[in-house]
mmCIF file of N, CA and C in Angstrom:
data_model
loop_
_atom_site.group_PDB
_atom_site.id
_atom_site.type_symbol
_atom_site.label_atom_id
_atom_site.label_comp_id
_atom_site.label_asym_id
_atom_site.label_seq_id
_atom_site.Cartn_x
_atom_site.Cartn_y
_atom_site.Cartn_z
ATOM 1 N N UNK A 1 -51.730 -52.277 -4.311
ATOM 2 C CA UNK A 1 -50.655 -52.148 -5.244
ATOM 3 C C UNK A 1 -50.443 -53.481 -5.953
ATOM 4 N N UNK A 2 -50.117 -53.394 -7.218
ATOM 5 C CA UNK A 2 -49.822 -54.593 -7.998
ATOM 6 C C UNK A 2 -48.426 -54.469 -8.587
ATOM 7 N N UNK A 3 -47.676 -55.555 -8.534
ATOM 8 C CA UNK A 3 -46.385 -55.635 -9.201
ATOM 9 C C UNK A 3 -46.554 -56.648 -10.326
ATOM 10 N N UNK A 4 -46.385 -56.170 -11.553
ATOM 11 C CA UNK A 4 -46.655 -57.004 -12.725
ATOM 12 C C UNK A 4 -45.387 -57.132 -13.553
ATOM 13 N N UNK A 5 -45.009 -58.353 -13.860
ATOM 14 C CA UNK A 5 -43.895 -58.607 -14.778
ATOM 15 C C UNK A 5 -44.520 -58.953 -16.116
ATOM 16 N N UNK A 6 -44.179 -58.190 -17.138
ATOM 17 C CA UNK A 6 -44.830 -58.369 -18.430
ATOM 18 C C UNK A 6 -43.791 -58.590 -19.526
ATOM 19 N N UNK A 7 -44.071 -59.552 -20.386
ATOM 20 C CA UNK A 7 -43.240 -59.824 -21.546
ATOM 21 C C UNK A 7 -44.050 -59.532 -22.802
ATOM 22 N N UNK A 8 -43.415 -58.968 -23.806
ATOM 23 C CA UNK A 8 -44.113 -58.596 -25.043
ATOM 24 C C UNK A 8 -43.100 -58.473 -26.171
ATOM 25 N N UNK A 9 -43.602 -58.399 -27.386
ATOM 26 C CA UNK A 9 -42.736 -58.244 -28.554
ATOM 27 C C UNK A 9 -42.590 -56.775 -28.884
ATOM 28 N N UNK A 10 -41.359 -56.342 -29.086
ATOM 29 C CA UNK A 10 -41.079 -54.969 -29.491
ATOM 30 C C UNK A 10 -40.743 -54.938 -30.971
ATOM 31 N N UNK A 11 -41.526 -54.204 -31.734
ATOM 32 C CA UNK A 11 -41.241 -54.039 -33.165
ATOM 33 C C UNK A 11 -39.923 -53.293 -33.360
ATOM 34 N N UNK A 12 -39.676 -52.297 -32.532
ATOM 35 C CA UNK A 12 -38.462 -51.479 -32.649
ATOM 36 C C UNK A 12 -37.209 -52.312 -32.410
ATOM 37 N N UNK A 13 -37.228 -53.159 -31.384
ATOM 38 C CA UNK A 13 -36.072 -53.997 -31.074
ATOM 39 C C UNK A 13 -36.028 -55.259 -31.924
ATOM 40 N N UNK A 14 -37.186 -55.655 -32.456
ATOM 41 C CA UNK A 14 -37.260 -56.875 -33.248
ATOM 42 C C UNK A 14 -37.109 -58.130 -32.399
ATOM 43 N N UNK A 15 -37.529 -58.054 -31.134
ATOM 44 C CA UNK A 15 -37.404 -59.209 -30.239
ATOM 45 C C UNK A 15 -38.377 -59.068 -29.075
ATOM 46 N N UNK A 16 -38.543 -60.158 -28.350
ATOM 47 C CA UNK A 16 -39.337 -60.113 -27.133
ATOM 48 C C UNK A 16 -38.503 -59.459 -26.039
ATOM 49 N N UNK A 17 -39.163 -58.678 -25.212
ATOM 50 C CA UNK A 17 -38.504 -58.006 -24.107
ATOM 51 C C UNK A 17 -39.451 -58.002 -22.915
ATOM 52 N N UNK A 18 -39.000 -57.440 -21.818
ATOM 53 C CA UNK A 18 -39.842 -57.446 -20.630
ATOM 54 C C UNK A 18 -39.664 -56.168 -19.830
ATOM 55 N N UNK A 19 -40.609 -55.941 -18.943
ATOM 56 C CA UNK A 19 -40.491 -54.858 -17.980
ATOM 57 C C UNK A 19 -41.367 -55.193 -16.784
ATOM 58 N N UNK A 20 -41.080 -54.535 -15.689
ATOM 59 C CA UNK A 20 -41.880 -54.671 -14.479
ATOM 60 C C UNK A 20 -42.676 -53.388 -14.313
ATOM 61 N N UNK A 21 -43.907 -53.525 -13.839
ATOM 62 C CA UNK A 21 -44.792 -52.372 -13.668
ATOM 63 C C UNK A 21 -45.401 -52.416 -12.275
ATOM 64 N N UNK A 22 -45.346 -51.297 -11.585
ATOM 65 C CA UNK A 22 -46.023 -51.144 -10.303
ATOM 66 C C UNK A 22 -47.238 -50.271 -10.544
ATOM 67 N N UNK A 23 -48.418 -50.770 -10.163
ATOM 68 C CA UNK A 23 -49.655 -50.000 -10.298
ATOM 69 C C UNK A 23 -50.259 -49.789 -8.921
ATOM 70 N N UNK A 24 -50.605 -48.551 -8.586
ATOM 71 C CA UNK A 24 -51.276 -48.312 -7.309
ATOM 72 C C UNK A 24 -52.668 -48.928 -7.323
ATOM 73 N N UNK A 25 -53.141 -49.265 -6.157
ATOM 74 C CA UNK A 25 -54.485 -49.813 -6.039
ATOM 75 C C UNK A 25 -55.469 -48.658 -5.924
ATOM 76 N N UNK A 26 -56.605 -48.777 -6.598
ATOM 77 C CA UNK A 26 -57.640 -47.752 -6.498
ATOM 78 C C UNK A 26 -58.219 -47.766 -5.090
ATOM 79 N N UNK A 27 -58.496 -46.587 -4.519
ATOM 80 C CA UNK A 27 -59.035 -46.550 -3.162
ATOM 81 C C UNK A 27 -60.394 -47.236 -3.044
ATOM 82 N N UNK A 28 -61.175 -47.199 -4.105
ATOM 83 C CA UNK A 28 -62.497 -47.816 -4.104
ATOM 84 C C UNK A 28 -62.588 -48.709 -5.334
ATOM 85 N N UNK A 29 -62.864 -49.987 -5.133
ATOM 86 C CA UNK A 29 -62.911 -50.936 -6.242
ATOM 87 C C UNK A 29 -63.952 -50.560 -7.283
ATOM 88 N N UNK A 30 -65.011 -49.851 -6.880
ATOM 89 C CA UNK A 30 -66.060 -49.459 -7.815
ATOM 90 C C UNK A 30 -65.772 -48.158 -8.539
ATOM 91 N N UNK A 31 -64.705 -47.468 -8.138
ATOM 92 C CA UNK A 31 -64.381 -46.172 -8.767
ATOM 93 C C UNK A 31 -63.868 -46.395 -10.187
ATOM 94 N N UNK A 32 -64.191 -45.464 -11.095
ATOM 95 C CA UNK A 32 -63.677 -45.601 -12.463
ATOM 96 C C UNK A 32 -62.156 -45.447 -12.464
ATOM 97 N N UNK A 33 -61.496 -46.230 -13.300
ATOM 98 C CA UNK A 33 -60.038 -46.156 -13.399
ATOM 99 C C UNK A 33 -59.637 -44.833 -14.024
ATOM 100 N N UNK A 34 -58.779 -44.118 -13.359
ATOM 101 C CA UNK A 34 -58.245 -42.871 -13.905
ATOM 102 C C UNK A 34 -56.823 -43.151 -14.376
ATOM 103 N N UNK A 35 -56.366 -42.447 -15.377
ATOM 104 C CA UNK A 35 -54.984 -42.672 -15.812
ATOM 105 C C UNK A 35 -54.005 -42.255 -14.710
ATOM 106 N N UNK A 36 -53.062 -43.121 -14.420
ATOM 107 C CA UNK A 36 -52.090 -42.846 -13.368
ATOM 108 C C UNK A 36 -50.933 -42.009 -13.896
ATOM 109 N N UNK A 37 -50.454 -41.041 -13.110
ATOM 110 C CA UNK A 37 -49.163 -40.425 -13.443
ATOM 111 C C UNK A 37 -48.129 -41.552 -13.498
ATOM 112 N N UNK A 38 -47.137 -41.418 -14.371
ATOM 113 C CA UNK A 38 -46.232 -42.536 -14.622
ATOM 114 C C UNK A 38 -44.770 -42.115 -14.525
ATOM 115 N N UNK A 39 -43.992 -42.957 -13.869
ATOM 116 C CA UNK A 39 -42.542 -42.783 -13.786
ATOM 117 C C UNK A 39 -41.897 -43.939 -14.548
ATOM 118 N N UNK A 40 -41.060 -43.617 -15.522
ATOM 119 C CA UNK A 40 -40.254 -44.615 -16.211
ATOM 120 C C UNK A 40 -38.907 -44.623 -15.508
ATOM 121 N N UNK A 41 -38.543 -45.764 -14.938
ATOM 122 C CA UNK A 41 -37.362 -45.862 -14.087
ATOM 123 C C UNK A 41 -36.337 -46.764 -14.770
ATOM 124 N N UNK A 42 -35.191 -46.180 -15.142
ATOM 125 C CA UNK A 42 -34.187 -46.883 -15.941
ATOM 126 C C UNK A 42 -33.044 -47.399 -15.068
ATOM 127 N N UNK A 43 -32.593 -48.611 -15.344
ATOM 128 C CA UNK A 43 -31.563 -49.266 -14.528
ATOM 129 C C UNK A 43 -30.151 -48.912 -14.975
ATOM 130 N N UNK A 44 -29.195 -49.234 -14.117
ATOM 131 C CA UNK A 44 -27.782 -48.965 -14.407
ATOM 132 C C UNK A 44 -27.172 -50.110 -15.216
ATOM 133 N N UNK A 45 -25.936 -49.920 -15.631
ATOM 134 C CA UNK A 45 -25.262 -50.912 -16.474
ATOM 135 C C UNK A 45 -24.926 -52.192 -15.703
ATOM 136 N N UNK A 46 -24.745 -52.080 -14.391
ATOM 137 C CA UNK A 46 -24.367 -53.258 -13.608
ATOM 138 C C UNK A 46 -25.565 -53.983 -12.999
ATOM 139 N N UNK A 47 -26.765 -53.493 -13.232
ATOM 140 C CA UNK A 47 -27.973 -54.077 -12.637
ATOM 141 C C UNK A 47 -28.974 -54.412 -13.730
ATOM 142 N N UNK A 48 -30.169 -54.818 -13.313
ATOM 143 C CA UNK A 48 -31.247 -55.087 -14.265
ATOM 144 C C UNK A 48 -32.502 -54.344 -13.813
ATOM 145 N N UNK A 49 -33.533 -54.436 -14.614
ATOM 146 C CA UNK A 49 -34.779 -53.738 -14.299
ATOM 147 C C UNK A 49 -35.416 -54.239 -13.003
ATOM 148 N N UNK A 50 -35.103 -55.450 -12.587
ATOM 149 C CA UNK A 50 -35.680 -55.980 -11.351
ATOM 150 C C UNK A 50 -34.973 -55.477 -10.099
ATOM 151 N N UNK A 51 -33.840 -54.833 -10.254
ATOM 152 C CA UNK A 51 -33.074 -54.341 -9.103
ATOM 153 C C UNK A 51 -33.858 -53.315 -8.303
ATOM 154 N N UNK A 52 -34.668 -52.532 -8.963
ATOM 155 C CA UNK A 52 -35.427 -51.486 -8.261
ATOM 156 C C UNK A 52 -36.319 -52.085 -7.185
ATOM 157 N N UNK A 53 -36.993 -53.195 -7.473
ATOM 158 C CA UNK A 53 -37.853 -53.814 -6.465
ATOM 159 C C UNK A 53 -37.035 -54.521 -5.388
ATOM 160 N N UNK A 54 -35.919 -55.120 -5.769
ATOM 161 C CA UNK A 54 -35.143 -55.910 -4.824
ATOM 162 C C UNK A 54 -34.280 -55.064 -3.891
ATOM 163 N N UNK A 55 -33.840 -53.875 -4.327
ATOM 164 C CA UNK A 55 -32.852 -53.137 -3.554
ATOM 165 C C UNK A 55 -33.268 -51.716 -3.159
ATOM 166 N N UNK A 56 -34.500 -51.343 -3.447
ATOM 167 C CA UNK A 56 -34.968 -50.009 -3.070
ATOM 168 C C UNK A 56 -36.372 -50.112 -2.471
ATOM 169 N N UNK A 57 -36.903 -48.984 -2.072
ATOM 170 C CA UNK A 57 -38.276 -48.911 -1.540
ATOM 171 C C UNK A 57 -39.248 -48.365 -2.577
ATOM 172 N N UNK A 58 -38.994 -48.644 -3.849
ATOM 173 C CA UNK A 58 -39.799 -48.069 -4.925
ATOM 174 C C UNK A 58 -41.282 -48.401 -4.785
ATOM 175 N N UNK A 59 -41.622 -49.581 -4.320
ATOM 176 C CA UNK A 59 -43.035 -49.935 -4.161
ATOM 177 C C UNK A 59 -43.702 -49.036 -3.128
ATOM 178 N N UNK A 60 -43.022 -48.816 -2.026
ATOM 179 C CA UNK A 60 -43.576 -47.960 -0.976
ATOM 180 C C UNK A 60 -43.758 -46.526 -1.483
ATOM 181 N N UNK A 61 -42.776 -46.017 -2.227
ATOM 182 C CA UNK A 61 -42.875 -44.654 -2.765
ATOM 183 C C UNK A 61 -43.998 -44.538 -3.798
ATOM 184 N N UNK A 62 -44.140 -45.541 -4.648
ATOM 185 C CA UNK A 62 -45.194 -45.523 -5.669
ATOM 186 C C UNK A 62 -46.573 -45.482 -5.028
ATOM 187 N N UNK A 63 -46.765 -46.288 -4.009
ATOM 188 C CA UNK A 63 -48.051 -46.318 -3.308
ATOM 189 C C UNK A 63 -48.302 -44.983 -2.607
ATOM 190 N N UNK A 64 -47.295 -44.465 -1.916
ATOM 191 C CA UNK A 64 -47.451 -43.212 -1.170
ATOM 192 C C UNK A 64 -47.806 -42.036 -2.074
ATOM 193 N N UNK A 65 -47.304 -42.049 -3.309
ATOM 194 C CA UNK A 65 -47.526 -40.922 -4.218
ATOM 195 C C UNK A 65 -48.562 -41.209 -5.306
ATOM 196 N N UNK A 66 -49.110 -42.413 -5.333
ATOM 197 C CA UNK A 66 -50.154 -42.744 -6.297
ATOM 198 C C UNK A 66 -49.702 -42.719 -7.738
ATOM 199 N N UNK A 67 -48.467 -43.178 -7.997
ATOM 200 C CA UNK A 67 -47.956 -43.194 -9.365
ATOM 201 C C UNK A 67 -47.693 -44.622 -9.821
ATOM 202 N N UNK A 68 -47.806 -44.829 -11.109
ATOM 203 C CA UNK A 68 -47.402 -46.095 -11.714
ATOM 204 C C UNK A 68 -45.912 -45.987 -12.028
ATOM 205 N N UNK A 69 -45.202 -47.093 -11.917
ATOM 206 C CA UNK A 69 -43.773 -47.107 -12.215
ATOM 207 C C UNK A 69 -43.511 -48.202 -13.243
ATOM 208 N N UNK A 70 -42.876 -47.822 -14.356
ATOM 209 C CA UNK A 70 -42.528 -48.764 -15.419
ATOM 210 C C UNK A 70 -41.004 -48.913 -15.419
ATOM 211 N N UNK A 71 -40.539 -50.152 -15.261
ATOM 212 C CA UNK A 71 -39.106 -50.423 -15.183
ATOM 213 C C UNK A 71 -38.717 -51.383 -16.315
ATOM 214 N N UNK A 72 -38.293 -50.844 -17.460
ATOM 215 C CA UNK A 72 -37.985 -51.687 -18.614
ATOM 216 C C UNK A 72 -36.595 -52.310 -18.526
ATOM 217 N N UNK A 73 -36.425 -53.439 -19.186
ATOM 218 C CA UNK A 73 -35.109 -54.072 -19.304
ATOM 219 C C UNK A 73 -34.440 -53.510 -20.553
ATOM 220 N N UNK A 74 -33.251 -52.953 -20.372
ATOM 221 C CA UNK A 74 -32.533 -52.372 -21.511
ATOM 222 C C UNK A 74 -31.161 -53.005 -21.706
ATOM 223 N N UNK A 75 -30.906 -54.105 -21.012
ATOM 224 C CA UNK A 75 -29.646 -54.842 -21.140
ATOM 225 C C UNK A 75 -28.453 -53.903 -20.929
ATOM 226 N N UNK A 76 -27.441 -53.982 -21.771
ATOM 227 C CA UNK A 76 -26.249 -53.126 -21.669
ATOM 228 C C UNK A 76 -26.252 -52.089 -22.788
ATOM 229 N N UNK A 77 -27.407 -51.524 -23.073
ATOM 230 C CA UNK A 77 -27.609 -50.713 -24.269
ATOM 231 C C UNK A 77 -27.161 -49.263 -24.168
ATOM 232 N N UNK A 78 -26.947 -48.756 -22.981
ATOM 233 C CA UNK A 78 -26.712 -47.319 -22.768
ATOM 234 C C UNK A 78 -27.876 -46.487 -23.292
ATOM 235 N N UNK A 79 -29.025 -47.121 -23.454
ATOM 236 C CA UNK A 79 -30.238 -46.446 -23.915
ATOM 237 C C UNK A 79 -29.972 -45.699 -25.228
ATOM 238 N N UNK A 80 -29.238 -46.364 -26.113
ATOM 239 C CA UNK A 80 -28.861 -45.756 -27.392
ATOM 240 C C UNK A 80 -29.369 -46.607 -28.541
ATOM 241 N N UNK A 81 -29.564 -45.975 -29.692
ATOM 242 C CA UNK A 81 -29.845 -46.699 -30.927
ATOM 243 C C UNK A 81 -28.496 -47.148 -31.484
ATOM 244 N N UNK A 82 -28.301 -48.447 -31.586
ATOM 245 C CA UNK A 82 -27.012 -48.989 -32.007
ATOM 246 C C UNK A 82 -27.012 -49.320 -33.499
ATOM 247 N N UNK A 83 -25.874 -49.122 -34.134
ATOM 248 C CA UNK A 83 -25.737 -49.446 -35.542
ATOM 249 C C UNK A 83 -25.886 -50.941 -35.770
ATOM 250 N N UNK A 84 -25.248 -51.734 -34.922
ATOM 251 C CA UNK A 84 -25.312 -53.202 -35.024
ATOM 252 C C UNK A 84 -25.905 -53.759 -33.734
ATOM 253 N N UNK A 85 -27.131 -53.401 -33.468
ATOM 254 C CA UNK A 85 -27.812 -53.848 -32.261
ATOM 255 C C UNK A 85 -29.186 -53.213 -32.174
ATOM 256 N N UNK A 86 -29.771 -53.271 -30.995
ATOM 257 C CA UNK A 86 -31.114 -52.751 -30.798
ATOM 258 C C UNK A 86 -31.197 -51.239 -30.805
ATOM 259 N N UNK A 87 -32.368 -50.746 -31.100
ATOM 260 C CA UNK A 87 -32.638 -49.303 -31.080
ATOM 261 C C UNK A 87 -33.322 -48.972 -29.749
ATOM 262 N N UNK A 88 -32.520 -48.994 -28.681
ATOM 263 C CA UNK A 88 -33.074 -48.854 -27.337
ATOM 264 C C UNK A 88 -33.547 -47.432 -27.029
ATOM 265 N N UNK A 89 -32.924 -46.415 -27.604
ATOM 266 C CA UNK A 89 -33.410 -45.048 -27.398
ATOM 267 C C UNK A 89 -34.823 -44.924 -27.953
ATOM 268 N N UNK A 90 -35.018 -45.337 -29.189
ATOM 269 C CA UNK A 90 -36.328 -45.257 -29.840
ATOM 270 C C UNK A 90 -37.349 -46.122 -29.102
ATOM 271 N N UNK A 91 -36.925 -47.290 -28.672
ATOM 272 C CA UNK A 91 -37.813 -48.190 -27.932
ATOM 273 C C UNK A 91 -38.309 -47.533 -26.641
ATOM 274 N N UNK A 92 -37.399 -47.030 -25.813
ATOM 275 C CA UNK A 92 -37.778 -46.448 -24.523
ATOM 276 C C UNK A 92 -38.537 -45.138 -24.711
ATOM 277 N N UNK A 93 -38.073 -44.286 -25.618
ATOM 278 C CA UNK A 93 -38.662 -42.949 -25.786
ATOM 279 C C UNK A 93 -40.011 -42.975 -26.503
ATOM 280 N N UNK A 94 -40.170 -43.853 -27.466
ATOM 281 C CA UNK A 94 -41.364 -43.800 -28.319
ATOM 282 C C UNK A 94 -42.283 -45.021 -28.196
ATOM 283 N N UNK A 95 -41.722 -46.207 -28.360
ATOM 284 C CA UNK A 95 -42.566 -47.405 -28.416
ATOM 285 C C UNK A 95 -43.084 -47.841 -27.044
ATOM 286 N N UNK A 96 -42.210 -47.874 -26.041
ATOM 287 C CA UNK A 96 -42.605 -48.373 -24.723
ATOM 288 C C UNK A 96 -43.775 -47.614 -24.105
ATOM 289 N N UNK A 97 -43.776 -46.275 -24.096
ATOM 290 C CA UNK A 97 -44.937 -45.585 -23.513
ATOM 291 C C UNK A 97 -46.255 -45.941 -24.210
ATOM 292 N N UNK A 98 -46.228 -46.064 -25.512
ATOM 293 C CA UNK A 98 -47.444 -46.424 -26.247
ATOM 294 C C UNK A 98 -47.896 -47.841 -25.888
ATOM 295 N N UNK A 99 -46.972 -48.769 -25.789
ATOM 296 C CA UNK A 99 -47.319 -50.148 -25.429
ATOM 297 C C UNK A 99 -47.892 -50.194 -24.017
ATOM 298 N N UNK A 100 -47.236 -49.524 -23.086
ATOM 299 C CA UNK A 100 -47.690 -49.552 -21.690
ATOM 300 C C UNK A 100 -49.063 -48.899 -21.531
ATOM 301 N N UNK A 101 -49.330 -47.831 -22.275
ATOM 302 C CA UNK A 101 -50.657 -47.196 -22.222
ATOM 303 C C UNK A 101 -51.727 -48.096 -22.825
ATOM 304 N N UNK A 102 -51.334 -48.981 -23.719
ATOM 305 C CA UNK A 102 -52.277 -49.954 -24.266
ATOM 306 C C UNK A 102 -52.636 -51.044 -23.270
ATOM 307 N N UNK A 103 -51.698 -51.374 -22.396
ATOM 308 C CA UNK A 103 -51.920 -52.415 -21.394
ATOM 309 C C UNK A 103 -52.539 -51.891 -20.101
ATOM 310 N N UNK A 104 -52.174 -50.685 -19.697
ATOM 311 C CA UNK A 104 -52.534 -50.159 -18.378
ATOM 312 C C UNK A 104 -53.098 -48.749 -18.482
ATOM 313 N N UNK A 105 -53.877 -48.310 -17.478
ATOM 314 C CA UNK A 105 -54.433 -46.940 -17.500
ATOM 315 C C UNK A 105 -53.379 -45.918 -17.056
ATOM 316 N N UNK A 106 -52.471 -45.577 -17.977
ATOM 317 C CA UNK A 106 -51.400 -44.630 -17.690
ATOM 318 C C UNK A 106 -51.681 -43.305 -18.386
ATOM 319 N N UNK A 107 -51.361 -42.235 -17.712
ATOM 320 C CA UNK A 107 -51.591 -40.903 -18.265
ATOM 321 C C UNK A 107 -50.702 -40.661 -19.486
ATOM 322 N N UNK A 108 -51.253 -39.983 -20.481
ATOM 323 C CA UNK A 108 -50.445 -39.581 -21.629
ATOM 324 C C UNK A 108 -50.103 -38.093 -21.573
ATOM 325 N N UNK A 109 -50.434 -37.445 -20.455
ATOM 326 C CA UNK A 109 -50.136 -36.021 -20.285
ATOM 327 C C UNK A 109 -48.654 -35.831 -19.971
ATOM 328 N N UNK A 110 -48.045 -34.887 -20.645
ATOM 329 C CA UNK A 110 -46.624 -34.605 -20.471
ATOM 330 C C UNK A 110 -46.284 -34.301 -19.011
ATOM 331 N N UNK A 111 -47.144 -33.512 -18.359
ATOM 332 C CA UNK A 111 -46.876 -33.112 -16.973
ATOM 333 C C UNK A 111 -47.103 -34.237 -15.964
ATOM 334 N N UNK A 112 -47.585 -35.387 -16.422
ATOM 335 C CA UNK A 112 -47.773 -36.547 -15.552
ATOM 336 C C UNK A 112 -46.914 -37.736 -15.979
ATOM 337 N N UNK A 113 -45.917 -37.477 -16.800
ATOM 338 C CA UNK A 113 -45.018 -38.531 -17.271
ATOM 339 C C UNK A 113 -43.585 -38.131 -16.955
ATOM 340 N N UNK A 114 -42.887 -39.002 -16.231
ATOM 341 C CA UNK A 114 -41.546 -38.694 -15.747
ATOM 342 C C UNK A 114 -40.600 -39.820 -16.127
ATOM 343 N N UNK A 115 -39.317 -39.477 -16.265
ATOM 344 C CA UNK A 115 -38.298 -40.491 -16.543
ATOM 345 C C UNK A 115 -37.079 -40.178 -15.681
ATOM 346 N N UNK A 116 -36.542 -41.216 -15.076
ATOM 347 C CA UNK A 116 -35.339 -41.052 -14.262
ATOM 348 C C UNK A 116 -34.603 -42.377 -14.221
ATOM 349 N N UNK A 117 -33.388 -42.347 -13.688
ATOM 350 C CA UNK A 117 -32.610 -43.570 -13.613
ATOM 351 C C UNK A 117 -31.359 -43.381 -12.800
ATOM 352 N N UNK A 118 -30.605 -44.450 -12.705
ATOM 353 C CA UNK A 118 -29.365 -44.476 -11.928
ATOM 354 C C UNK A 118 -28.213 -44.815 -12.871
ATOM 355 N N UNK A 119 -27.131 -44.054 -12.803
ATOM 356 C CA UNK A 119 -25.924 -44.314 -13.580
ATOM 357 C C UNK A 119 -26.254 -44.334 -15.080
ATOM 358 N N UNK A 120 -26.113 -45.480 -15.740
ATOM 359 C CA UNK A 120 -26.459 -45.563 -17.165
ATOM 360 C C UNK A 120 -27.913 -45.142 -17.378
ATOM 361 N N UNK A 121 -28.778 -45.496 -16.434
ATOM 362 C CA UNK A 121 -30.184 -45.108 -16.526
ATOM 363 C C UNK A 121 -30.378 -43.610 -16.407
ATOM 364 N N UNK A 122 -29.560 -42.945 -15.584
ATOM 365 C CA UNK A 122 -29.605 -41.487 -15.479
ATOM 366 C C UNK A 122 -29.186 -40.838 -16.790
ATOM 367 N N UNK A 123 -28.170 -41.411 -17.420
ATOM 368 C CA UNK A 123 -27.734 -40.928 -18.735
ATOM 369 C C UNK A 123 -28.866 -41.089 -19.746
ATOM 370 N N UNK A 124 -29.495 -42.264 -19.749
ATOM 371 C CA UNK A 124 -30.595 -42.510 -20.676
ATOM 372 C C UNK A 124 -31.767 -41.578 -20.427
ATOM 373 N N UNK A 125 -32.093 -41.343 -19.158
ATOM 374 C CA UNK A 125 -33.201 -40.448 -18.809
ATOM 375 C C UNK A 125 -32.908 -39.024 -19.261
ATOM 376 N N UNK A 126 -31.686 -38.558 -19.019
ATOM 377 C CA UNK A 126 -31.312 -37.201 -19.438
ATOM 378 C C UNK A 126 -31.356 -37.071 -20.958
ATOM 379 N N UNK A 127 -30.825 -38.057 -21.650
ATOM 380 C CA UNK A 127 -30.792 -38.061 -23.122
ATOM 381 C C UNK A 127 -32.206 -38.048 -23.701
ATOM 382 N N UNK A 128 -33.075 -38.896 -23.161
ATOM 383 C CA UNK A 128 -34.462 -38.942 -23.636
ATOM 384 C C UNK A 128 -35.189 -37.662 -23.290
ATOM 385 N N UNK A 129 -34.990 -37.167 -22.059
ATOM 386 C CA UNK A 129 -35.639 -35.921 -21.631
ATOM 387 C C UNK A 129 -35.254 -34.729 -22.506
ATOM 388 N N UNK A 130 -33.992 -34.630 -22.857
ATOM 389 C CA UNK A 130 -33.534 -33.505 -23.687
ATOM 390 C C UNK A 130 -33.971 -33.628 -25.142
ATOM 391 N N UNK A 131 -34.118 -34.863 -25.618
ATOM 392 C CA UNK A 131 -34.472 -35.064 -27.033
ATOM 393 C C UNK A 131 -35.978 -35.189 -27.276
ATOM 394 N N UNK A 132 -36.746 -35.455 -26.250
ATOM 395 C CA UNK A 132 -38.192 -35.625 -26.423
ATOM 396 C C UNK A 132 -38.950 -34.654 -25.545
#
C-alpha cells in the first residue's frame, strides 16, 4: 500500500490544492497495472482531508478491499460552487477524477467509482451523487 500526498494546480479553483491518495499494492510486482476501483472520501467541516488517515482505519480497509482512496482538501467549502469563492462542487465532481486518473491507474467505470463522506462531506457526496 502507498500513501501519497499530492499537490497540483486546479484550473477550476484557480489555485494550487492538495489531496491524499491511498493505492493498494499489486500482489505481483510484474503484473500489469489494472485500474483500481476508487473511493472519493470527503471530510467534514471541522476536520481536514488528512483526518481520515489519522483518526480512522481507512488504510486497512483500502488494502483489505483492494480499492484506491482519494481524499481531497475542500477547506470550508460545503462542496459548493461559490459566487465569491472556489467552485468546489465542479472541482470535486468533474476536475478531480480526471486529474487523479491522469496521475494514477484509477478506474473510470461508474460501477467502480464511489463517493462518501462525513458530515459536510456526506452532504457533498450526496449532492454530487444526485447531480452526477
